[in-house]
Coordinates of C-alpha atoms in Angstrom, one line a residue:
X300 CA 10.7 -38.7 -1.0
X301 CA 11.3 -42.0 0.0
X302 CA 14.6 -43.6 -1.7
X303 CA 16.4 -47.1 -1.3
X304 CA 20.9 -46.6 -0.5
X305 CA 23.2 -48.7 0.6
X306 CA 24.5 -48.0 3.7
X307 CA 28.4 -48.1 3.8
X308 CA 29.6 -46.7 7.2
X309 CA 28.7 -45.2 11.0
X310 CA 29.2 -41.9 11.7
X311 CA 30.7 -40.6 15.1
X312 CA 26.8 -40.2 16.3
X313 CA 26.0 -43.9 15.2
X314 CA 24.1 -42.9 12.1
X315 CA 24.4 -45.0 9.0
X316 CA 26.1 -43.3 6.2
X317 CA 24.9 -44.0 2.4
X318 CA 24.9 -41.8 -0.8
X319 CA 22.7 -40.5 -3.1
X320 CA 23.8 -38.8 -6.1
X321 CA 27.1 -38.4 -5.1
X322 CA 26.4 -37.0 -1.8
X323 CA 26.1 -38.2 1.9
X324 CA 23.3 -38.7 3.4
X325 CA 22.7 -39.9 6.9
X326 CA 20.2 -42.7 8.0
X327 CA 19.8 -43.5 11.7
X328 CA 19.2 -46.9 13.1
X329 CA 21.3 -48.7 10.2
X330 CA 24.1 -50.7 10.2
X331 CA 26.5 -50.6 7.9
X332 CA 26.2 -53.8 4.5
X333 CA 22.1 -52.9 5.2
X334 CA 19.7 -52.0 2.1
X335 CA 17.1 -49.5 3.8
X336 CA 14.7 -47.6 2.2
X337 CA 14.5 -43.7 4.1
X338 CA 12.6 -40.6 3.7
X339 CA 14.9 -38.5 2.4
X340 CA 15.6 -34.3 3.5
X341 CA 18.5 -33.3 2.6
X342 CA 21.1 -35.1 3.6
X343 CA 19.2 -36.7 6.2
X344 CA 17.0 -40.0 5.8
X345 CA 14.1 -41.3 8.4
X346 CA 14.3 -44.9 8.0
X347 CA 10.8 -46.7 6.5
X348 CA 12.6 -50.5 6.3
X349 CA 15.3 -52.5 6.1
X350 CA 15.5 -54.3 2.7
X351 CA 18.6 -56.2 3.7
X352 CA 19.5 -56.4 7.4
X353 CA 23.3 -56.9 8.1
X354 CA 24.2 -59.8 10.3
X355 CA 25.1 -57.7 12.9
X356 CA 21.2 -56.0 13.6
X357 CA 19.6 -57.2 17.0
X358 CA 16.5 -57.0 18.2
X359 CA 16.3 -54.0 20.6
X360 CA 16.1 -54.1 24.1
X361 CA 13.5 -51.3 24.5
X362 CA 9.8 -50.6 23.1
X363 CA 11.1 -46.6 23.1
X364 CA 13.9 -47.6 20.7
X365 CA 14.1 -45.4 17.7
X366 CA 11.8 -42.5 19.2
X367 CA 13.5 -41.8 22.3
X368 CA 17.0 -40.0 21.6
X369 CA 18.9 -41.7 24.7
X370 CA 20.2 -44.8 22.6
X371 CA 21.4 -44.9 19.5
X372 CA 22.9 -48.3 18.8
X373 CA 20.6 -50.6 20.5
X374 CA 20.4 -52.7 17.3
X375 CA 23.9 -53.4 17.1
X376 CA 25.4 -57.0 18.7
X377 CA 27.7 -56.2 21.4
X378 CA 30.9 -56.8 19.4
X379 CA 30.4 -54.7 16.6
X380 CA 29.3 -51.9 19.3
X381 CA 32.1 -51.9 21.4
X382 CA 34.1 -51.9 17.8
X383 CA 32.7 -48.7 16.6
X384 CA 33.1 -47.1 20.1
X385 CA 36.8 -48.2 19.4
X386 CA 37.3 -47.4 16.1
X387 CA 35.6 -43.6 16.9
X388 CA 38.7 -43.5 19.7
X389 CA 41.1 -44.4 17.0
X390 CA 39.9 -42.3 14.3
X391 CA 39.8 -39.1 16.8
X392 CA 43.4 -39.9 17.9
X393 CA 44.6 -40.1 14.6
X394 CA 43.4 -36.9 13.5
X395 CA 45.4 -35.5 15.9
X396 CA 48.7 -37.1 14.6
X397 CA 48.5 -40.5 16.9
X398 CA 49.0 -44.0 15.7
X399 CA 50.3 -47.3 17.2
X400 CA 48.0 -46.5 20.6
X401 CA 49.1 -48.1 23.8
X402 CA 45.8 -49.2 24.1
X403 CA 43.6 -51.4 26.7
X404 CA 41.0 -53.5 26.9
X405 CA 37.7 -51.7 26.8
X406 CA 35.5 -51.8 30.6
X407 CA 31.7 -51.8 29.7
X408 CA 29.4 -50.7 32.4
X409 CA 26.4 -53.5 32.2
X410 CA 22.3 -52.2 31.2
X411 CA 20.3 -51.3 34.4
X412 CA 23.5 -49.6 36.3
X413 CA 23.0 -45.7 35.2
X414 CA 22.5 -43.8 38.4
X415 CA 21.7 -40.6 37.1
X416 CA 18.6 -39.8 35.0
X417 CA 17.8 -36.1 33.3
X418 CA 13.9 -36.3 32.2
X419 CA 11.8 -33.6 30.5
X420 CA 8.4 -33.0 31.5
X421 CA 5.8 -31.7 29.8
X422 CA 2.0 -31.2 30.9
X423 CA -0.8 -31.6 27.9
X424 CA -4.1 -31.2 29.2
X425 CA -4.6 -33.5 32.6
X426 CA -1.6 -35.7 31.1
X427 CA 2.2 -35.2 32.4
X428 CA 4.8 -36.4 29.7
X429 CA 7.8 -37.8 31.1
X430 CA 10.4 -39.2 29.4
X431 CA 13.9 -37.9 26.7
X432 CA 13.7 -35.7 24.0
X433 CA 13.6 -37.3 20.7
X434 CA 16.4 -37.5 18.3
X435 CA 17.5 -34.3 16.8
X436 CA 13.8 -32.8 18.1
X437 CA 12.6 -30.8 21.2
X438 CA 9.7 -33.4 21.5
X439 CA 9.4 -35.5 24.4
X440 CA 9.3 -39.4 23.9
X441 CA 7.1 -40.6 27.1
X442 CA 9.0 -43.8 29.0
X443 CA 7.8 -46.4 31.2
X444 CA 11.0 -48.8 30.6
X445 CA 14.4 -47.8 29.8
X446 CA 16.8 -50.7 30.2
X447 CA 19.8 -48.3 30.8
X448 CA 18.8 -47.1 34.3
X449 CA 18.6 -48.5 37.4
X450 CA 15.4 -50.0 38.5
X451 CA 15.5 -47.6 41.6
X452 CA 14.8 -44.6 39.7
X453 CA 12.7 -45.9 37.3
X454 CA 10.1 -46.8 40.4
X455 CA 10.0 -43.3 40.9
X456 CA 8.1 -41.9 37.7
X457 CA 5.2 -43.0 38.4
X458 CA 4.8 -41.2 41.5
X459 CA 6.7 -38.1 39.9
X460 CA 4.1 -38.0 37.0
X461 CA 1.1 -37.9 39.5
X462 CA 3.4 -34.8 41.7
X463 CA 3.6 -32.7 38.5
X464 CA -0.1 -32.6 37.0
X465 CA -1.3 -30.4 39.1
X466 CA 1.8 -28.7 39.7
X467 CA 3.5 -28.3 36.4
X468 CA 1.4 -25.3 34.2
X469 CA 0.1 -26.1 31.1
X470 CA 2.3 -26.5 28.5
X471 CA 4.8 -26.2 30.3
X472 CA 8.3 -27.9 30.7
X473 CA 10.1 -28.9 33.6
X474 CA 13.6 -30.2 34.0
X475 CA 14.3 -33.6 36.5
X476 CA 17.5 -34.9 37.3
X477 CA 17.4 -37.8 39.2
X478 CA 20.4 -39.3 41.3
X479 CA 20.4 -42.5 43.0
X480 CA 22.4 -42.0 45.8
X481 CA 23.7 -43.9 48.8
X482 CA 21.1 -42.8 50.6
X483 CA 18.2 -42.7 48.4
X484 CA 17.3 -40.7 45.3
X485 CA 18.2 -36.7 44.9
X486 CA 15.6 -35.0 42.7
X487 CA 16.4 -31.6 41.3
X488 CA 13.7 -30.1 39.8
X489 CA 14.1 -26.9 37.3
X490 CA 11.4 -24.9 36.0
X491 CA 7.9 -25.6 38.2
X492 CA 7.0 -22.0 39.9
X493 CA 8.2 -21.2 43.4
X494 CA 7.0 -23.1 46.3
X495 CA 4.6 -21.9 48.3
X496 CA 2.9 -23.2 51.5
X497 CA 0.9 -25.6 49.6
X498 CA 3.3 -26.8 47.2
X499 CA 5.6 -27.5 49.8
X500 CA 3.3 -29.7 51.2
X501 CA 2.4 -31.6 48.1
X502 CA 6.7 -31.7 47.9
X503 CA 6.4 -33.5 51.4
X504 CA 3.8 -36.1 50.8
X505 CA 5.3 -36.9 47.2
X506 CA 8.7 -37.4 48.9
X507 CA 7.7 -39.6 51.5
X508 CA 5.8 -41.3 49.3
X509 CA 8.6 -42.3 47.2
X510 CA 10.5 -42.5 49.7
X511 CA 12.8 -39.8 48.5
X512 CA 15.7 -38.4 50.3
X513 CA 15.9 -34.9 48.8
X514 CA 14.0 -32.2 46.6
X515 CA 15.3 -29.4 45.2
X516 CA 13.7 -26.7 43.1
X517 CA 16.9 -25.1 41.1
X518 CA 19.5 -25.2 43.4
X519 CA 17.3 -24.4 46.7
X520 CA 16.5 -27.7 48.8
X521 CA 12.5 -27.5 49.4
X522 CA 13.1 -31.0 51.8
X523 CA 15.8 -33.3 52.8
X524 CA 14.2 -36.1 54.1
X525 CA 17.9 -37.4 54.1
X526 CA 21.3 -35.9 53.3
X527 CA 22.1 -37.4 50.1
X528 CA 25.8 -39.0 50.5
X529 CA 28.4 -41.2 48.0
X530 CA 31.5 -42.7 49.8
X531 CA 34.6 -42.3 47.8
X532 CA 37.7 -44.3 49.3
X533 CA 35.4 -45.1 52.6
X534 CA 34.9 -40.8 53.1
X535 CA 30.9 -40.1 53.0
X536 CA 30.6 -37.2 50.7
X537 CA 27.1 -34.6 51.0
X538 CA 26.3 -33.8 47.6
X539 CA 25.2 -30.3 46.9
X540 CA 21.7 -30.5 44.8
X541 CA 23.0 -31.2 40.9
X542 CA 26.6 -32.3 41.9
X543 CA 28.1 -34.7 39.1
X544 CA 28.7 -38.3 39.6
X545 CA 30.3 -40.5 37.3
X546 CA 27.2 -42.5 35.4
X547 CA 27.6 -45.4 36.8
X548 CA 29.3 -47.4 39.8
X549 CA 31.2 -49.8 37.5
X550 CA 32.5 -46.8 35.3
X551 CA 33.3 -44.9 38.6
X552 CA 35.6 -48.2 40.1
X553 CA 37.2 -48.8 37.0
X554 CA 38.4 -45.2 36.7
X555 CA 39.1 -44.5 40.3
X556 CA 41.3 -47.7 40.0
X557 CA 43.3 -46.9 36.8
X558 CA 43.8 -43.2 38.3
X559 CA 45.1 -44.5 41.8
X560 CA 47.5 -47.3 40.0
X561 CA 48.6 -44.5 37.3
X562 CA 49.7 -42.2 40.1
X563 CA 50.9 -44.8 43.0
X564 CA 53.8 -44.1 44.8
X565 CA 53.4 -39.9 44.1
X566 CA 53.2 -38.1 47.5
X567 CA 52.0 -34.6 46.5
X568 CA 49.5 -34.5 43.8
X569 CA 46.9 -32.1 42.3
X570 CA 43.4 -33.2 41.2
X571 CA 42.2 -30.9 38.8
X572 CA 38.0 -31.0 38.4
X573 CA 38.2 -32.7 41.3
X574 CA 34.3 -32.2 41.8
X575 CA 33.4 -34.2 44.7
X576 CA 36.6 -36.0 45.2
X577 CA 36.1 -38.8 43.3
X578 CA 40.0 -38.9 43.2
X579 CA 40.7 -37.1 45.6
X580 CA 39.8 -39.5 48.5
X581 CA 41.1 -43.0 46.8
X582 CA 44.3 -41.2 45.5
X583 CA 44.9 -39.9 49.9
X584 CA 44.0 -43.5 50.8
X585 CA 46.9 -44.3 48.8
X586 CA 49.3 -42.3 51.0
X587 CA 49.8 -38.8 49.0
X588 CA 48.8 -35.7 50.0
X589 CA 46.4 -33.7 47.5
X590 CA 44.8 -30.8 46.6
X591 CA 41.1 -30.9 45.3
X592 CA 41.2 -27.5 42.8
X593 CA 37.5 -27.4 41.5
X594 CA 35.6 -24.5 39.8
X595 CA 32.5 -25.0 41.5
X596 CA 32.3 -23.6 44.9
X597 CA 29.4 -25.9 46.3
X598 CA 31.5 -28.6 45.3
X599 CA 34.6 -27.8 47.2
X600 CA 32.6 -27.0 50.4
X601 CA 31.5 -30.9 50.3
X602 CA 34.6 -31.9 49.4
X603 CA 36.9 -29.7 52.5
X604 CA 33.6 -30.5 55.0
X605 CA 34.2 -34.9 54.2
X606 CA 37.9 -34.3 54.7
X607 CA 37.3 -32.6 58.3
X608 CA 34.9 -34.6 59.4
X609 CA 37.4 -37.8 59.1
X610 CA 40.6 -35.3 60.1
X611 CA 42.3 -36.0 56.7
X612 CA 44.7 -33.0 56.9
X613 CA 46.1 -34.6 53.6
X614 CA 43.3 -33.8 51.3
X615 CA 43.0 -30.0 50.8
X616 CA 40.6 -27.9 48.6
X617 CA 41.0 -24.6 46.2
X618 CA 38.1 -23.2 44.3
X619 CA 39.3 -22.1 40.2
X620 CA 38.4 -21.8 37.6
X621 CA 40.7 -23.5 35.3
X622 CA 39.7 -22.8 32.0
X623 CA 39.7 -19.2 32.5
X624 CA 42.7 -19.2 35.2
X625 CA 44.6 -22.9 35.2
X626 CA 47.5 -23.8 37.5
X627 CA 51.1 -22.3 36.4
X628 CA 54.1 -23.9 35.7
X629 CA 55.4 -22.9 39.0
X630 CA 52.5 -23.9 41.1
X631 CA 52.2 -27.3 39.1
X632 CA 56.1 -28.0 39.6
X633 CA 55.5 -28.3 43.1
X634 CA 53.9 -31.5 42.6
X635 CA 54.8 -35.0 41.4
X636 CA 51.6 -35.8 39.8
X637 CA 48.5 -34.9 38.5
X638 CA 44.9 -36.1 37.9
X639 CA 42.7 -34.5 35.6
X640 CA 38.9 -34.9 34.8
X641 CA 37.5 -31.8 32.6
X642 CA 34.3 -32.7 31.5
X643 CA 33.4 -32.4 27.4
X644 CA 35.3 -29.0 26.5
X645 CA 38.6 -30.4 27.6
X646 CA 41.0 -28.1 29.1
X647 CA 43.4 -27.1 26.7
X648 CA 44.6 -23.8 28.8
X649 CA 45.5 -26.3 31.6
X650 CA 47.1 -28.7 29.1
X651 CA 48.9 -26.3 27.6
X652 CA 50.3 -24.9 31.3
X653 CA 51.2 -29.0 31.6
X654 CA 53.3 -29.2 28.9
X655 CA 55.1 -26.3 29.9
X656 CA 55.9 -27.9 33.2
X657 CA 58.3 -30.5 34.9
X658 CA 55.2 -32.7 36.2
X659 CA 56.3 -36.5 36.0
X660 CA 53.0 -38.3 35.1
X661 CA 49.5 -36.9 34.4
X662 CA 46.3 -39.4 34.9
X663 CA 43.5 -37.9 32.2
X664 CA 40.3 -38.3 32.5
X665 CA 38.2 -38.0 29.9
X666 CA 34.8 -38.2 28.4
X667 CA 35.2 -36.7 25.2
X668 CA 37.7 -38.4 22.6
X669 CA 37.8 -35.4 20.4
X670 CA 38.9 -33.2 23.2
X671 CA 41.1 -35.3 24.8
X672 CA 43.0 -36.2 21.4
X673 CA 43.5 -32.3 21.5
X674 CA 44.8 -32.0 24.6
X675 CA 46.7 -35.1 24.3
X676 CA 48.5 -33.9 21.2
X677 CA 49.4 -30.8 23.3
X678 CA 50.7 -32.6 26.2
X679 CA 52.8 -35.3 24.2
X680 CA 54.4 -32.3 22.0
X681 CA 55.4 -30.7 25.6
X682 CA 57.2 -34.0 25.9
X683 CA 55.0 -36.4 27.2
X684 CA 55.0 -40.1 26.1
X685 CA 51.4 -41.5 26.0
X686 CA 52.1 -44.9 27.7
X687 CA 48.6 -45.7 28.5
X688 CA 44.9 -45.5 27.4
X689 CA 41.9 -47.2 28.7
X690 CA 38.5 -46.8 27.1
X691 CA 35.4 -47.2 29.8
X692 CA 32.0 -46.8 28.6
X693 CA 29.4 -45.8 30.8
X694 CA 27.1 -44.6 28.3
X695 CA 25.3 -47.8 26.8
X696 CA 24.3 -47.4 23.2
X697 CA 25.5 -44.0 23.2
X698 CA 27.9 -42.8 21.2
X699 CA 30.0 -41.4 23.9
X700 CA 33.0 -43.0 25.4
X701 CA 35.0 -42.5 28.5
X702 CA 38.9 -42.4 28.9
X703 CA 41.6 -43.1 31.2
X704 CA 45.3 -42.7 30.7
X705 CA 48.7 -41.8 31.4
X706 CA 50.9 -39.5 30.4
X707 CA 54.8 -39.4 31.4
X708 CA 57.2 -37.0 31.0
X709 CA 60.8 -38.2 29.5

């Protein structure tokens, strides 16, 4: 049934929110002040027009807009985007008790700088569908732009549709994380059947034809054409196939930068998630010694092998796993300060094993504000003083945001 609302507000996800008969009901691709008219389902609505645009609708950037699920606010202007992506921060840290935030001004990472692309791919028939799922749907939205990426690995599908016809089975799905890295693109492939003789040779004329430095099937390398490197704090990294990387360059500076000025003048400090080292290696640049701890074993291989191969006896690594088995109170009391990056769970156990302890200043990372105003509230009720938050958004037209702050104890 299609039904005209007013919509009023934007929910965390970026969908409009009107009401009808009393209840919610939420509208993607609307702005709040709009008149639409929506296909309503319960208390969702599929938009059919805008009656009454609000003056802050744009034209969007991309021809996949509104099918593809990757963006959700590409027909917001840029000021009232980075103002919901505030306002979400605000409204996440005052459910958790916070008000009056230290906070700074936002760092936006610019379209055409995401380095890291997950794609589904789907064979119909002779055809290979490559592209995002749709919003709230298992269907795959086909792409031949997306103005978020980087033009490198965009270059790349069309030689990576023509790989997986006759590769991929009918109707059947493959997963393709692509990572532009220092040394060309890293393709991770999840989901094609196991390579034989002749798919390994199709993997080698496919990579050399786009010029690829790696392709993995799951986590086994079928070629390296190249070792795939980043350098963190002038240390070349090898990344295992998968490894994270922050989205974007930009986003990756800005943190590394707040982290490193955060923590300067600590000589001993932990960096917890340390992944690759993407702390690790500017934070030793900046005189300390520190320990990498890191759940993922591949992960602090790369990060040990980069510190020998440059003789950096100040940069050590531990495998943990901190959500099941985080740092003590004795062993974090040994240091003067610590880094932090979970990813979108947070890390309350570790958080709560901070508060506990003597630890001057903690640098969080973050890029989830809901779990980082939880783990915040824990930290500042241990008797830490929030004295700083950044907001850095890598994810453009997303909903998600990225943190950086400080915490000190006293």
């Amino acid at each position: 049934m299609i039904r005209e609302l007013e919509i009023t507000a934007l929910g965390a996800q970026g969908d409009g929110i009107g009401e009808i008969d009393g209840a919610p009901v939420y509208v993607p691709f609307t702005l709040p002040g709009e008149r639409v008219a929506a296909e309503i389902s319960g208390n969702r609505g599929a938009l059919s027009d805008v009656i009454r645009p609000s003056p802050a609708r744009v034209t969007p950037s991309c021809s996949h807009f509104g099918q593809c699920g990757g963006c959700a606010l590409q027909h917001m202007g840029a000021a009232d985007y980075q103002a919901f992506k505030i306002d979400n921060l605000v409204r996440a840290m005052a459910h958790r008790g916070f008000a009056d935030l230290p906070l700074e001004p936002l760092v936006a990472s610019p379209p055409g700088t995401r380095r890291r692309m997950a794609l589904r791919a789907l064979r119909v028939g002779r055809r290979v569908i490559l592209g995002f799922s749709a919003r709230m749907s298992h269907r795959v939205i086909d792409v031949a732009q997306c103005p978020v990426a980087r033009p490198e690995l965009l270059q790349v599908l069309p030689a990576l549709r023509a790989f997986l016809g006759p590769v991929l089975p009918l109707r059947r799905a493959a997963d393709c994380l692509l990572t532009l890295t220092e040394t060309g693109i890293d393709l991770q492939l999840r989901g094609l059947p196991e390579p034989d003789l002749a798919l390994r040779e199709r993997v080698t004329e496919f990579a050399a034809s786009a010029d690829l430095a790696r392709v993995s099937f799951d986590d086994e390398v079928v070629l390296e054409r190249r070792t795939p490197v980043m350098t963190f704090a002038g240390v070349p990294v090898a990344l295992p196939p998968g490894a994270f990387l922050q989205a974007t360059a930009e986003g990756e500076h800005a943190l590394q930068q707040a982290v490193t000025d955060h923590l300067k003048g600590a000589s001993r400090i932990l960096d917890l998630f340390a992944g690759l080292g993407t702390f690790t290696f500017p934070l030793a640049a900046a005189g300390a010694q520190v320990m990498g701890v890191e759940g993922d074993a591949a992960l602090v291989v790369a990060l040990r092998q980069a510190a020998d191969r440059r003789g950096l006896v100040k940069v050590a690594g531990m495998v943990r796993d901190l959500f099941r088995n985080p740092l003590r109170v004795e062993e974090l009391d040994s240091h003067d300060a610590v880094a932090i990056d979970p990813p979108r769970a947070g890390a309350e156990a570790q958080a709560e094993m901070l508060a506990r302890s003597r630890v001057p200043r903690v640098a969080m990372v973050s890029c989830n504000p809901a779990t980082f105003a939880r783990d915040a509230r824990i930290l500042v009720d241990g008797g830490y003083t929030l004295a700083s938050l950044r907001p850095v958004d890598q994810f453009l037209w997303s909903p998600h945001l990225e943190l950086v702050s400080l915490f000190v104890r006293g």
